[in-house]
Coordinates of C-alpha atoms in Angstrom, one line a residue:
M900 CA -67.7 -134.3 -1.8
H901 CA -69.1 -135.0 1.7
I902 CA -65.0 -135.4 3.2
P903 CA -64.6 -131.3 2.7
F904 CA -68.5 -130.8 3.6
I905 CA -68.1 -132.5 6.7
I906 CA -64.9 -130.4 7.9
V907 CA -66.1 -127.1 6.4
C908 CA -69.0 -128.6 9.6
L909 CA -66.8 -129.2 12.3
Y910 CA -65.1 -125.6 11.6
I911 CA -68.1 -123.4 11.9
V912 CA -69.0 -125.7 15.4
L913 CA -65.5 -124.9 16.6
L914 CA -66.3 -121.4 16.0
F915 CA -69.2 -121.3 18.4
L916 CA -67.1 -122.8 20.8
I917 CA -64.8 -120.4 20.8
S918 CA -67.7 -117.6 20.9
Y919 CA -69.3 -119.2 23.8
Y920 CA -66.1 -119.2 25.6
A921 CA -65.5 -115.3 24.3
K922 CA -68.8 -114.4 25.7
R923 CA -68.2 -114.8 29.3
R924 CA -65.3 -112.6 29.0
S925 CA -66.9 -110.0 26.8
A926 CA -69.7 -110.0 29.8
G927 CA -69.9 -106.8 31.9
S928 CA -69.1 -104.1 29.9
A929 CA -69.4 -102.4 26.8
T930 CA -66.1 -101.9 26.5
N931 CA -65.3 -105.6 27.1
Y932 CA -67.6 -106.4 24.0
V933 CA -66.3 -103.6 21.8
L934 CA -62.6 -103.5 23.1
A935 CA -62.3 -106.7 24.9
G936 CA -61.9 -105.2 27.8
R937 CA -58.5 -103.1 26.2
Q938 CA -57.0 -106.4 27.3
L939 CA -55.5 -108.1 24.0
T940 CA -52.4 -109.5 24.0
T941 CA -49.6 -108.8 21.3
P942 CA -50.7 -112.5 20.1
L943 CA -54.0 -111.7 19.5
I944 CA -53.4 -108.1 18.0
T945 CA -51.5 -109.9 15.5
V946 CA -54.1 -112.6 14.7
S947 CA -57.1 -110.1 14.3
I948 CA -55.0 -107.6 12.2
V949 CA -53.6 -110.8 9.8
G950 CA -57.0 -112.0 9.8
L951 CA -58.7 -108.8 9.0
A952 CA -56.3 -108.5 6.0
V953 CA -56.3 -111.8 4.4
G954 CA -59.4 -112.6 3.1
G955 CA -61.4 -113.7 0.3
A956 CA -59.7 -110.6 -2.0
S957 CA -56.1 -111.6 0.0
T958 CA -56.6 -114.9 -1.0
I959 CA -59.2 -116.6 -3.5
G960 CA -58.5 -112.9 -5.1
V961 CA -55.1 -112.9 -5.6
A962 CA -55.5 -116.1 -6.7
E963 CA -57.9 -115.1 -9.3
Q964 CA -55.5 -112.9 -10.2
A965 CA -52.7 -114.7 -10.3
Y966 CA -54.4 -116.8 -13.3
K967 CA -54.5 -113.8 -15.6
V968 CA -51.1 -111.7 -14.8
G969 CA -49.1 -114.3 -12.5
L970 CA -46.7 -114.0 -9.2
S971 CA -47.0 -110.4 -9.2
A972 CA -51.0 -110.3 -8.1
G973 CA -49.1 -111.7 -4.3
W974 CA -48.6 -107.5 -4.1
Y975 CA -52.0 -106.9 -2.9
T976 CA -51.7 -109.0 0.3
T977 CA -47.8 -107.4 1.0
A978 CA -49.1 -104.1 0.2
W979 CA -51.7 -104.9 2.9
G980 CA -48.9 -106.3 5.1
L981 CA -46.6 -103.1 4.5
G982 CA -49.6 -100.9 5.5
A983 CA -49.8 -102.8 9.1
I984 CA -46.3 -102.0 9.4
A985 CA -46.7 -98.4 8.9
M986 CA -49.4 -98.5 11.1
G987 CA -47.7 -99.6 13.9
I988 CA -44.5 -97.6 13.6
L989 CA -46.4 -94.2 12.9
V990 CA -49.9 -93.9 14.2
A991 CA -50.9 -96.4 16.6
K992 CA -48.8 -95.4 19.8
K993 CA -51.2 -92.1 19.1
Y994 CA -54.4 -94.0 18.8
R995 CA -53.9 -95.7 22.0
E996 CA -52.6 -93.3 23.6
L997 CA -55.7 -90.8 22.7
N998 CA -58.0 -93.2 24.7
I999 CA -61.2 -93.1 22.2
T1000 CA -63.1 -95.6 20.6
T1001 CA -63.7 -94.6 16.9
I1002 CA -62.4 -92.3 14.3
P1003 CA -65.6 -90.0 14.6
E1004 CA -64.9 -89.5 18.0
L1005 CA -61.8 -88.0 17.4
L1006 CA -63.4 -85.8 15.3
G1007 CA -65.8 -85.2 17.7
R1008 CA -63.4 -84.4 19.9
Y1009 CA -61.0 -81.5 18.0
Y1010 CA -62.8 -80.4 15.6
D1011 CA -67.0 -79.4 14.6
K1012 CA -70.4 -81.5 14.9
K1013 CA -70.4 -81.5 10.9
G1014 CA -67.3 -82.6 10.4
M1015 CA -68.4 -85.5 13.1
I1016 CA -71.4 -86.3 11.7
A1017 CA -69.8 -86.6 8.1
G1018 CA -67.2 -88.7 9.2
I1019 CA -69.6 -91.1 11.2
T1020 CA -71.2 -91.5 7.9
C1021 CA -68.5 -92.4 5.7
Q1022 CA -67.3 -94.7 8.1
I1023 CA -70.0 -96.3 7.9
V1024 CA -70.7 -96.2 4.2
I1025 CA -67.5 -97.5 3.6
Q1026 CA -67.1 -100.2 6.5
L1027 CA -70.5 -101.7 4.9
V1028 CA -69.3 -102.0 1.2
I1029 CA -66.3 -103.7 2.3
M1030 CA -68.4 -105.7 4.5
S1031 CA -70.6 -106.3 1.6
L1032 CA -68.3 -108.2 -0.4
Q1033 CA -67.1 -110.7 2.4
Y1034 CA -70.6 -112.3 1.9
V1035 CA -70.0 -112.5 -1.6
A1036 CA -67.0 -113.6 -1.7
G1037 CA -67.9 -116.4 1.3
G1038 CA -71.1 -117.6 -0.8
S1039 CA -68.7 -117.9 -3.8
I1040 CA -66.4 -119.6 -2.1
L1041 CA -69.0 -122.3 -0.8
C1042 CA -70.8 -122.5 -3.4
A1043 CA -67.4 -122.7 -6.4
L1044 CA -66.0 -125.7 -4.1
M1045 CA -69.1 -127.3 -3.1
P1046 CA -72.1 -126.9 -6.3
E1047 CA -74.0 -129.9 -5.2
I1048 CA -74.2 -128.6 -1.9
F1049 CA -74.5 -124.8 -1.7
T1050 CA -76.2 -122.0 -4.5
L1051 CA -74.6 -118.7 -4.5
T1052 CA -77.2 -117.7 -2.3
S1053 CA -76.9 -120.3 0.1
G1054 CA -73.9 -119.6 0.9
M1055 CA -74.2 -115.8 1.0
L1056 CA -77.6 -117.0 4.3
T1057 CA -74.7 -119.1 5.8
S1058 CA -72.1 -117.1 5.8
A1059 CA -74.3 -114.1 6.9
I1060 CA -75.5 -116.7 10.0
V1061 CA -72.3 -117.8 10.8
F1062 CA -70.3 -113.7 10.8
I1063 CA -73.5 -112.7 12.6
G1064 CA -73.5 -116.0 14.6
I1065 CA -70.2 -115.1 16.4
T1066 CA -69.7 -111.2 16.5
S1067 CA -73.0 -111.0 18.7
L1068 CA -72.4 -113.1 20.9
G1069 CA -68.6 -112.3 22.2
G1070 CA -67.5 -108.6 20.1
M1071 CA -64.0 -108.0 19.7
W1072 CA -63.1 -111.2 22.1
S1073 CA -64.8 -113.5 20.1
A1074 CA -63.3 -112.0 17.0
S1075 CA -59.8 -112.0 18.7
L1076 CA -59.8 -115.3 20.1
S1077 CA -61.7 -117.2 16.6
N1078 CA -59.0 -115.7 14.4
L1079 CA -56.5 -117.9 16.1
L1080 CA -58.1 -120.6 14.8
N1081 CA -58.8 -118.9 11.2
V1082 CA -55.1 -117.4 11.1
S1083 CA -53.9 -120.7 11.5
L1084 CA -56.2 -122.6 9.2
K1085 CA -55.5 -120.1 6.6
Y1086 CA -52.3 -120.2 6.7
I1087 CA -51.5 -124.0 7.3
G1088 CA -54.1 -124.8 4.6
I1089 CA -53.1 -122.9 1.9
I1090 CA -49.5 -123.3 2.2
L1091 CA -49.9 -127.3 2.5
A1092 CA -52.7 -127.1 -0.8
T1093 CA -50.2 -125.2 -2.9
I1094 CA -47.0 -127.2 -1.6
V1095 CA -49.0 -130.7 -2.5
G1096 CA -50.3 -129.2 -5.7
V1097 CA -47.0 -127.5 -6.8
T1098 CA -45.5 -131.4 -6.2
H1099 CA -48.2 -132.8 -8.6
A1100 CA -47.8 -131.2 -10.7
G1101 CA -44.3 -131.7 -11.2
G1102 CA -42.7 -129.0 -10.1
L1103 CA -42.2 -125.5 -10.8
A1104 CA -40.5 -126.5 -13.9
N1105 CA -43.0 -127.7 -15.1
I1106 CA -46.0 -125.5 -14.3
K1107 CA -43.8 -122.6 -15.8
A1108 CA -43.6 -125.3 -19.2
Q1109 CA -47.0 -125.5 -19.3
L1110 CA -47.9 -121.6 -19.1
P1111 CA -48.3 -119.5 -21.8
A1112 CA -45.3 -117.6 -23.2
N1113 CA -47.5 -114.1 -23.4
V1114 CA -47.8 -113.5 -20.0
P1115 CA -45.2 -112.8 -17.5
Y1116 CA -46.7 -115.0 -14.5
M1117 CA -43.3 -116.3 -13.2
D1118 CA -42.3 -112.8 -12.3
F1119 CA -42.8 -111.0 -9.1
F1120 CA -43.3 -107.4 -11.4
D1121 CA -44.1 -107.5 -14.6
G1122 CA -47.9 -109.0 -14.4
V1123 CA -49.5 -106.0 -12.1
G1124 CA -46.7 -103.5 -13.1
L1125 CA -44.5 -101.3 -11.3
V1126 CA -47.3 -98.4 -11.0
G1127 CA -50.2 -101.3 -10.3
I1128 CA -47.9 -102.2 -7.8
I1129 CA -47.5 -98.7 -5.7
T1130 CA -50.8 -98.0 -6.1
W1131 CA -51.9 -101.0 -4.1
I1132 CA -49.1 -100.1 -1.6
V1133 CA -50.8 -96.3 -1.4
V1134 CA -54.3 -97.5 -1.0
L1135 CA -53.6 -100.2 1.9
V1136 CA -51.0 -97.8 3.8
T1137 CA -54.2 -95.2 3.4
V1138 CA -56.3 -97.4 4.7
N1139 CA -54.4 -98.7 7.6
L1140 CA -54.1 -95.3 9.0
S1141 CA -57.5 -94.6 9.6
L1142 CA -60.3 -97.7 8.4
Q1143 CA -62.5 -98.0 12.3
S1144 CA -61.9 -101.9 12.3
I1145 CA -58.6 -101.6 12.0
I1146 CA -58.0 -98.7 14.6
Q1147 CA -59.9 -100.6 16.5
I1148 CA -58.2 -103.4 17.2
S1149 CA -55.3 -101.2 18.0
L1150 CA -57.5 -99.6 20.7
G1151 CA -57.9 -103.0 21.9
A1152 CA -54.7 -103.7 23.1
K1153 CA -53.2 -103.7 26.7
N1154 CA -50.8 -101.6 26.1
V1155 CA -49.1 -99.1 23.4
R1156 CA -46.0 -101.2 22.7
T1157 CA -48.6 -104.0 22.3
A1158 CA -50.5 -102.6 19.5
Q1159 CA -47.2 -101.5 17.9
R1160 CA -45.6 -104.9 18.5
G1161 CA -49.1 -106.9 17.1
F1162 CA -49.6 -105.0 14.1
I1163 CA -45.5 -105.2 13.1
I1164 CA -45.5 -109.0 13.7
G1165 CA -48.8 -109.6 11.6
G1166 CA -47.8 -106.9 8.7
L1167 CA -44.6 -108.8 8.6
M1168 CA -46.7 -112.2 8.6
M1169 CA -48.6 -110.7 5.9
L1170 CA -45.7 -110.3 2.9
P1171 CA -45.0 -114.0 1.9
I1172 CA -48.8 -115.2 2.1
G1173 CA -49.8 -113.1 -0.9
F1174 CA -47.5 -114.6 -3.5
V1175 CA -48.0 -118.2 -2.2
S1176 CA -51.6 -117.9 -2.8
A1177 CA -50.6 -116.4 -6.4
L1178 CA -48.8 -119.3 -6.9
M1179 CA -51.8 -121.5 -6.5
G1180 CA -53.2 -119.4 -9.2
V1181 CA -50.7 -119.9 -11.4
M1182 CA -50.8 -123.2 -11.0
A1183 CA -54.5 -123.2 -12.0
K1184 CA -53.4 -121.4 -15.0
S1185 CA -50.8 -124.5 -16.1
M1186 CA -54.2 -127.3 -14.7
F1187 CA -56.5 -125.8 -16.2
P1188 CA -55.6 -123.3 -18.8
D1189 CA -58.9 -122.5 -20.8
V1190 CA -61.5 -122.1 -18.1
T1191 CA -62.4 -118.7 -16.8
P1192 CA -60.7 -117.5 -13.3
A1193 CA -63.6 -117.9 -11.0
L1194 CA -64.3 -122.1 -12.0
A1195 CA -60.3 -122.6 -12.0
L1196 CA -59.2 -122.6 -8.6
P1197 CA -62.3 -124.4 -7.3
M1198 CA -61.4 -127.5 -9.5
T1199 CA -57.7 -127.5 -8.8
I1200 CA -58.6 -127.6 -5.4
M1201 CA -61.0 -130.4 -5.8
S1202 CA -58.6 -131.8 -7.4
L1203 CA -56.3 -132.5 -4.6
D1204 CA -56.5 -135.1 -1.4
P1205 CA -60.5 -134.9 -0.1
V1206 CA -59.0 -134.0 3.6
L1207 CA -56.7 -131.7 1.9
A1208 CA -59.3 -130.5 -0.3
G1209 CA -62.1 -130.2 2.8
I1210 CA -59.5 -128.3 4.8
T1211 CA -58.4 -125.8 2.3
L1212 CA -62.1 -125.1 1.3
A1213 CA -62.2 -124.2 5.6
A1214 CA -59.1 -121.9 5.4
L1215 CA -60.3 -119.9 2.4
W1216 CA -63.4 -119.7 3.9
A1217 CA -62.2 -118.5 6.9
A1218 CA -60.3 -115.9 5.9
D1219 CA -63.2 -114.7 5.1
V1220 CA -65.1 -115.2 8.3
S1221 CA -61.9 -113.7 10.0
T1222 CA -63.0 -110.1 7.9
A1223 CA -66.2 -109.9 8.5
C1224 CA -66.4 -110.4 11.9
N1225 CA -63.9 -107.5 13.0
L1226 CA -65.8 -105.5 10.0
L1227 CA -68.9 -106.1 11.2
L1228 CA -68.1 -105.1 15.2
S1229 CA -66.7 -101.8 13.8
S1230 CA -69.4 -101.1 11.9
A1231 CA -71.9 -101.3 14.7
T1232 CA -69.4 -99.9 17.1
L1233 CA -69.7 -96.9 15.1
F1234 CA -73.6 -97.0 15.3
S1235 CA -74.0 -97.4 19.2
Q1236 CA -71.0 -95.4 19.9
D1237 CA -71.3 -92.2 17.2
I1238 CA -74.4 -91.9 16.1
Y1239 CA -77.5 -93.5 18.9
K1240 CA -75.3 -92.8 22.6
K1241 CA -74.3 -89.1 20.5
F1242 CA -77.8 -88.2 19.1
V1243 CA -80.5 -90.1 20.4
N1244 CA -79.8 -91.0 24.0
P1245 CA -76.6 -89.4 25.6
A1246 CA -77.3 -90.5 29.0
M1247 CA -78.0 -94.5 28.0
S1248 CA -76.9 -97.0 30.7
D1249 CA -73.6 -99.2 29.6
K1250 CA -76.0 -102.1 29.6
N1251 CA -77.8 -100.1 27.0
F1252 CA -75.2 -99.5 25.2
L1253 CA -74.3 -103.1 25.0
R1254 CA -77.8 -104.1 24.0
V1255 CA -77.7 -101.3 21.6
T1256 CA -74.2 -102.5 20.3
K1257 CA -75.6 -106.0 19.5
G1258 CA -78.5 -104.9 17.7
A1259 CA -76.5 -103.2 15.5
V1260 CA -74.3 -105.4 14.8
V1261 CA -77.3 -108.0 13.9
C1262 CA -80.0 -104.9 12.1
L1263 CA -76.4 -104.2 9.7
G1264 CA -75.7 -107.6 9.3
L1265 CA -78.5 -108.4 7.8
L1266 CA -78.5 -104.6 5.8
T1267 CA -75.1 -105.5 4.6
L1268 CA -76.7 -109.2 3.2
L1269 CA -79.1 -107.5 0.9
L1270 CA -76.7 -105.1 -0.1
A1271 CA -74.5 -108.0 -1.1
M1272 CA -77.5 -108.9 -3.4
T1273 CA -76.8 -106.3 -5.6
I1274 CA -72.4 -106.2 -5.5
S1275 CA -70.8 -106.8 -8.4
G1276 CA -66.6 -107.1 -9.4
I1277 CA -65.5 -107.4 -6.3
I1278 CA -61.9 -106.1 -5.9
T1279 CA -62.9 -102.8 -8.3
T1280 CA -66.0 -102.1 -5.6
L1281 CA -63.2 -102.8 -2.9
M1282 CA -60.5 -100.2 -4.0
I1283 CA -62.8 -97.6 -5.0
G1284 CA -64.4 -97.6 -1.7
L1285 CA -61.0 -98.1 0.3
S1286 CA -60.3 -94.5 -2.1
L1287 CA -62.4 -92.4 0.6
T1288 CA -60.3 -93.6 3.9
A1289 CA -57.2 -90.4 2.2
A1290 CA -59.9 -87.9 3.3
F1291 CA -59.7 -89.8 6.7
S1292 CA -55.9 -90.0 6.8
V1293 CA -55.1 -86.6 6.2
I1294 CA -57.1 -85.4 9.1
V1295 CA -55.7 -87.9 11.6
L1296 CA -51.9 -87.8 10.2
F1297 CA -52.1 -83.6 11.0
T1298 CA -54.1 -84.0 14.0
L1299 CA -51.6 -86.4 15.8
F1300 CA -48.7 -84.7 14.3
A1301 CA -49.1 -81.0 13.3
P1302 CA -52.3 -80.0 15.3
R1303 CA -50.9 -76.3 14.3
L1304 CA -52.4 -76.8 10.8
C1305 CA -55.4 -78.0 12.0
R1306 CA -58.8 -75.3 12.2
K1307 CA -62.6 -76.2 13.2
N1308 CA -63.8 -76.6 9.4
S1309 CA -61.1 -78.7 8.4
A1310 CA -62.6 -82.5 9.2
F1311 CA -66.0 -81.3 6.9
Y1312 CA -64.1 -79.6 3.9
T1313 CA -61.6 -82.5 3.6
I1314 CA -64.2 -85.2 3.8
L1315 CA -66.7 -83.1 1.7
T1316 CA -63.3 -82.7 -0.8
G1317 CA -63.1 -86.6 -0.9
V1318 CA -66.3 -87.8 -1.2
A1319 CA -67.0 -84.9 -4.1
V1320 CA -63.1 -86.5 -5.8
L1321 CA -65.3 -90.1 -5.7
I1322 CA -68.5 -88.9 -6.9
L1323 CA -66.7 -87.1 -9.6
W1324 CA -64.2 -89.7 -10.9
Q1325 CA -67.3 -92.0 -11.5
T1326 CA -69.6 -89.6 -13.2
T1327 CA -66.4 -87.3 -15.3
P1328 CA -64.2 -89.8 -16.9
A1329 CA -62.2 -86.2 -18.2
I1330 CA -61.0 -86.4 -14.3
R1331 CA -58.8 -89.5 -14.2
I1332 CA -55.7 -88.5 -14.8
F1333 CA -53.9 -90.6 -12.4
P1334 CA -53.8 -93.9 -13.1
H1335 CA -56.2 -95.1 -10.1
I1336 CA -58.2 -92.4 -7.8
I1337 CA -56.5 -93.1 -4.7
Y1338 CA -53.6 -89.9 -5.9
L1339 CA -56.2 -87.5 -7.1
E1340 CA -57.7 -88.1 -3.6
W1341 CA -55.1 -87.2 -1.7
L1342 CA -53.6 -84.5 -3.5
A1343 CA -57.8 -82.7 -3.9
C1344 CA -58.5 -83.7 0.3
L1345 CA -53.9 -82.7 0.9
G1346 CA -55.1 -79.3 -0.8
T1347 CA -58.6 -78.6 0.5
F1348 CA -56.6 -79.1 4.0
F1349 CA -54.1 -76.5 4.0
L1350 CA -57.2 -74.4 1.7
T1351 CA -59.1 -74.6 5.5
Y1352 CA -55.9 -73.7 7.3
L1353 CA -55.6 -70.7 5.2
L1354 CA -58.7 -69.2 5.3
D1355 CA -60.5 -70.5 8.7
R1356 CA -58.8 -69.0 11.7
T1357 CA -60.5 -71.2 14.2
P1358 CA -58.5 -73.5 15.7
I1359 CA -59.5 -77.2 16.4
A1360 CA -60.7 -77.7 20.2
S1361 CA -57.3 -78.0 22.0
S1362 CA -54.0 -79.6 20.9
V1363 CA -53.5 -83.6 20.8

């Protein structure tokens, strides 16, 4: 137990050393802090999007689901990769050319004030929900793998200190540079642990022989099913087109080509790693068939060599850290740029803007920690919360590619429809005629957008 703990401690020290270096790079202006001075290179864009996407849900969450349904659980992370590629091909260029900082800033530029306010509110809610899940995942990883040292609460508090500390020190530079370590560690740790584990288990044939016959554990499609896989792809392509934390990464790129290349390469890197995590879950099922999924993976990892177990533990936690830092920074940017600067102090200096953003990192970090204490059902909560991004994706796609169909009130009514559908889905089971809320969100938001086009004759402020 001491060796894995020492490895995790060394990892934390390295993260803070990187953040202190990043602090110097982020000094001087708010743009340096929230967008890395728009100087991120292709490798930094790549590790930033991989770091954000391949988090706790894409590693330990996939492994736990694979314990129940098999290798097809790996499609969750592959869906993230396809979403990143879609972002790089379709809209990264458009976003970068707009020279904006946030999605609500785009809404404020082209639509009315109430649409922008609705956009700010929903984007912050989405970000805070996802951010809260990172505390739950981080605490669960530390508690499950080192129960003699961490409880769930102390694991969450440790995660909070790291998340808030790293982000507040160096902003986007800190998140991006630390992801060079995070992404390397998570890929090396997960792949190495899986290879060693499969070897110790006697190979894939022996693992397959130990699995129950009534579940298609070694099938790449049947466990989750085609409908479930398509749903993941639809949800996560939608998310990549309009979630603030993802957009902020693309806006930090040196130029359009850098943003596009970073997202496409990052997406390609994500395609296989989910199936590696899924294989780890299947291996856990063969070794510990009668325990809960949450316990099986930690038991499998801790059965490895202590050094390898420590590296794998740090890798799983690194996945969570890399996601959390980007989310926390983008949430703080939404507050400082679209609430404080817009409505409280429009004339504030760049220095004060930087101070407010750093303060928001700390305050929102603590707020989401409190929210995390009340959340259960990580993947279910995540997928439902992410469905709200359908409204933003509809608005963004029409604004960028078909501005003639956009009207002054389109953003407000489309976002309002997205919220209404989410509430009705949760409270009125009769409307659940689709396998997932994301399909109803897209239909309802598209319908509202076209209806607004027919009824509202006031075009958006200017052409994109």
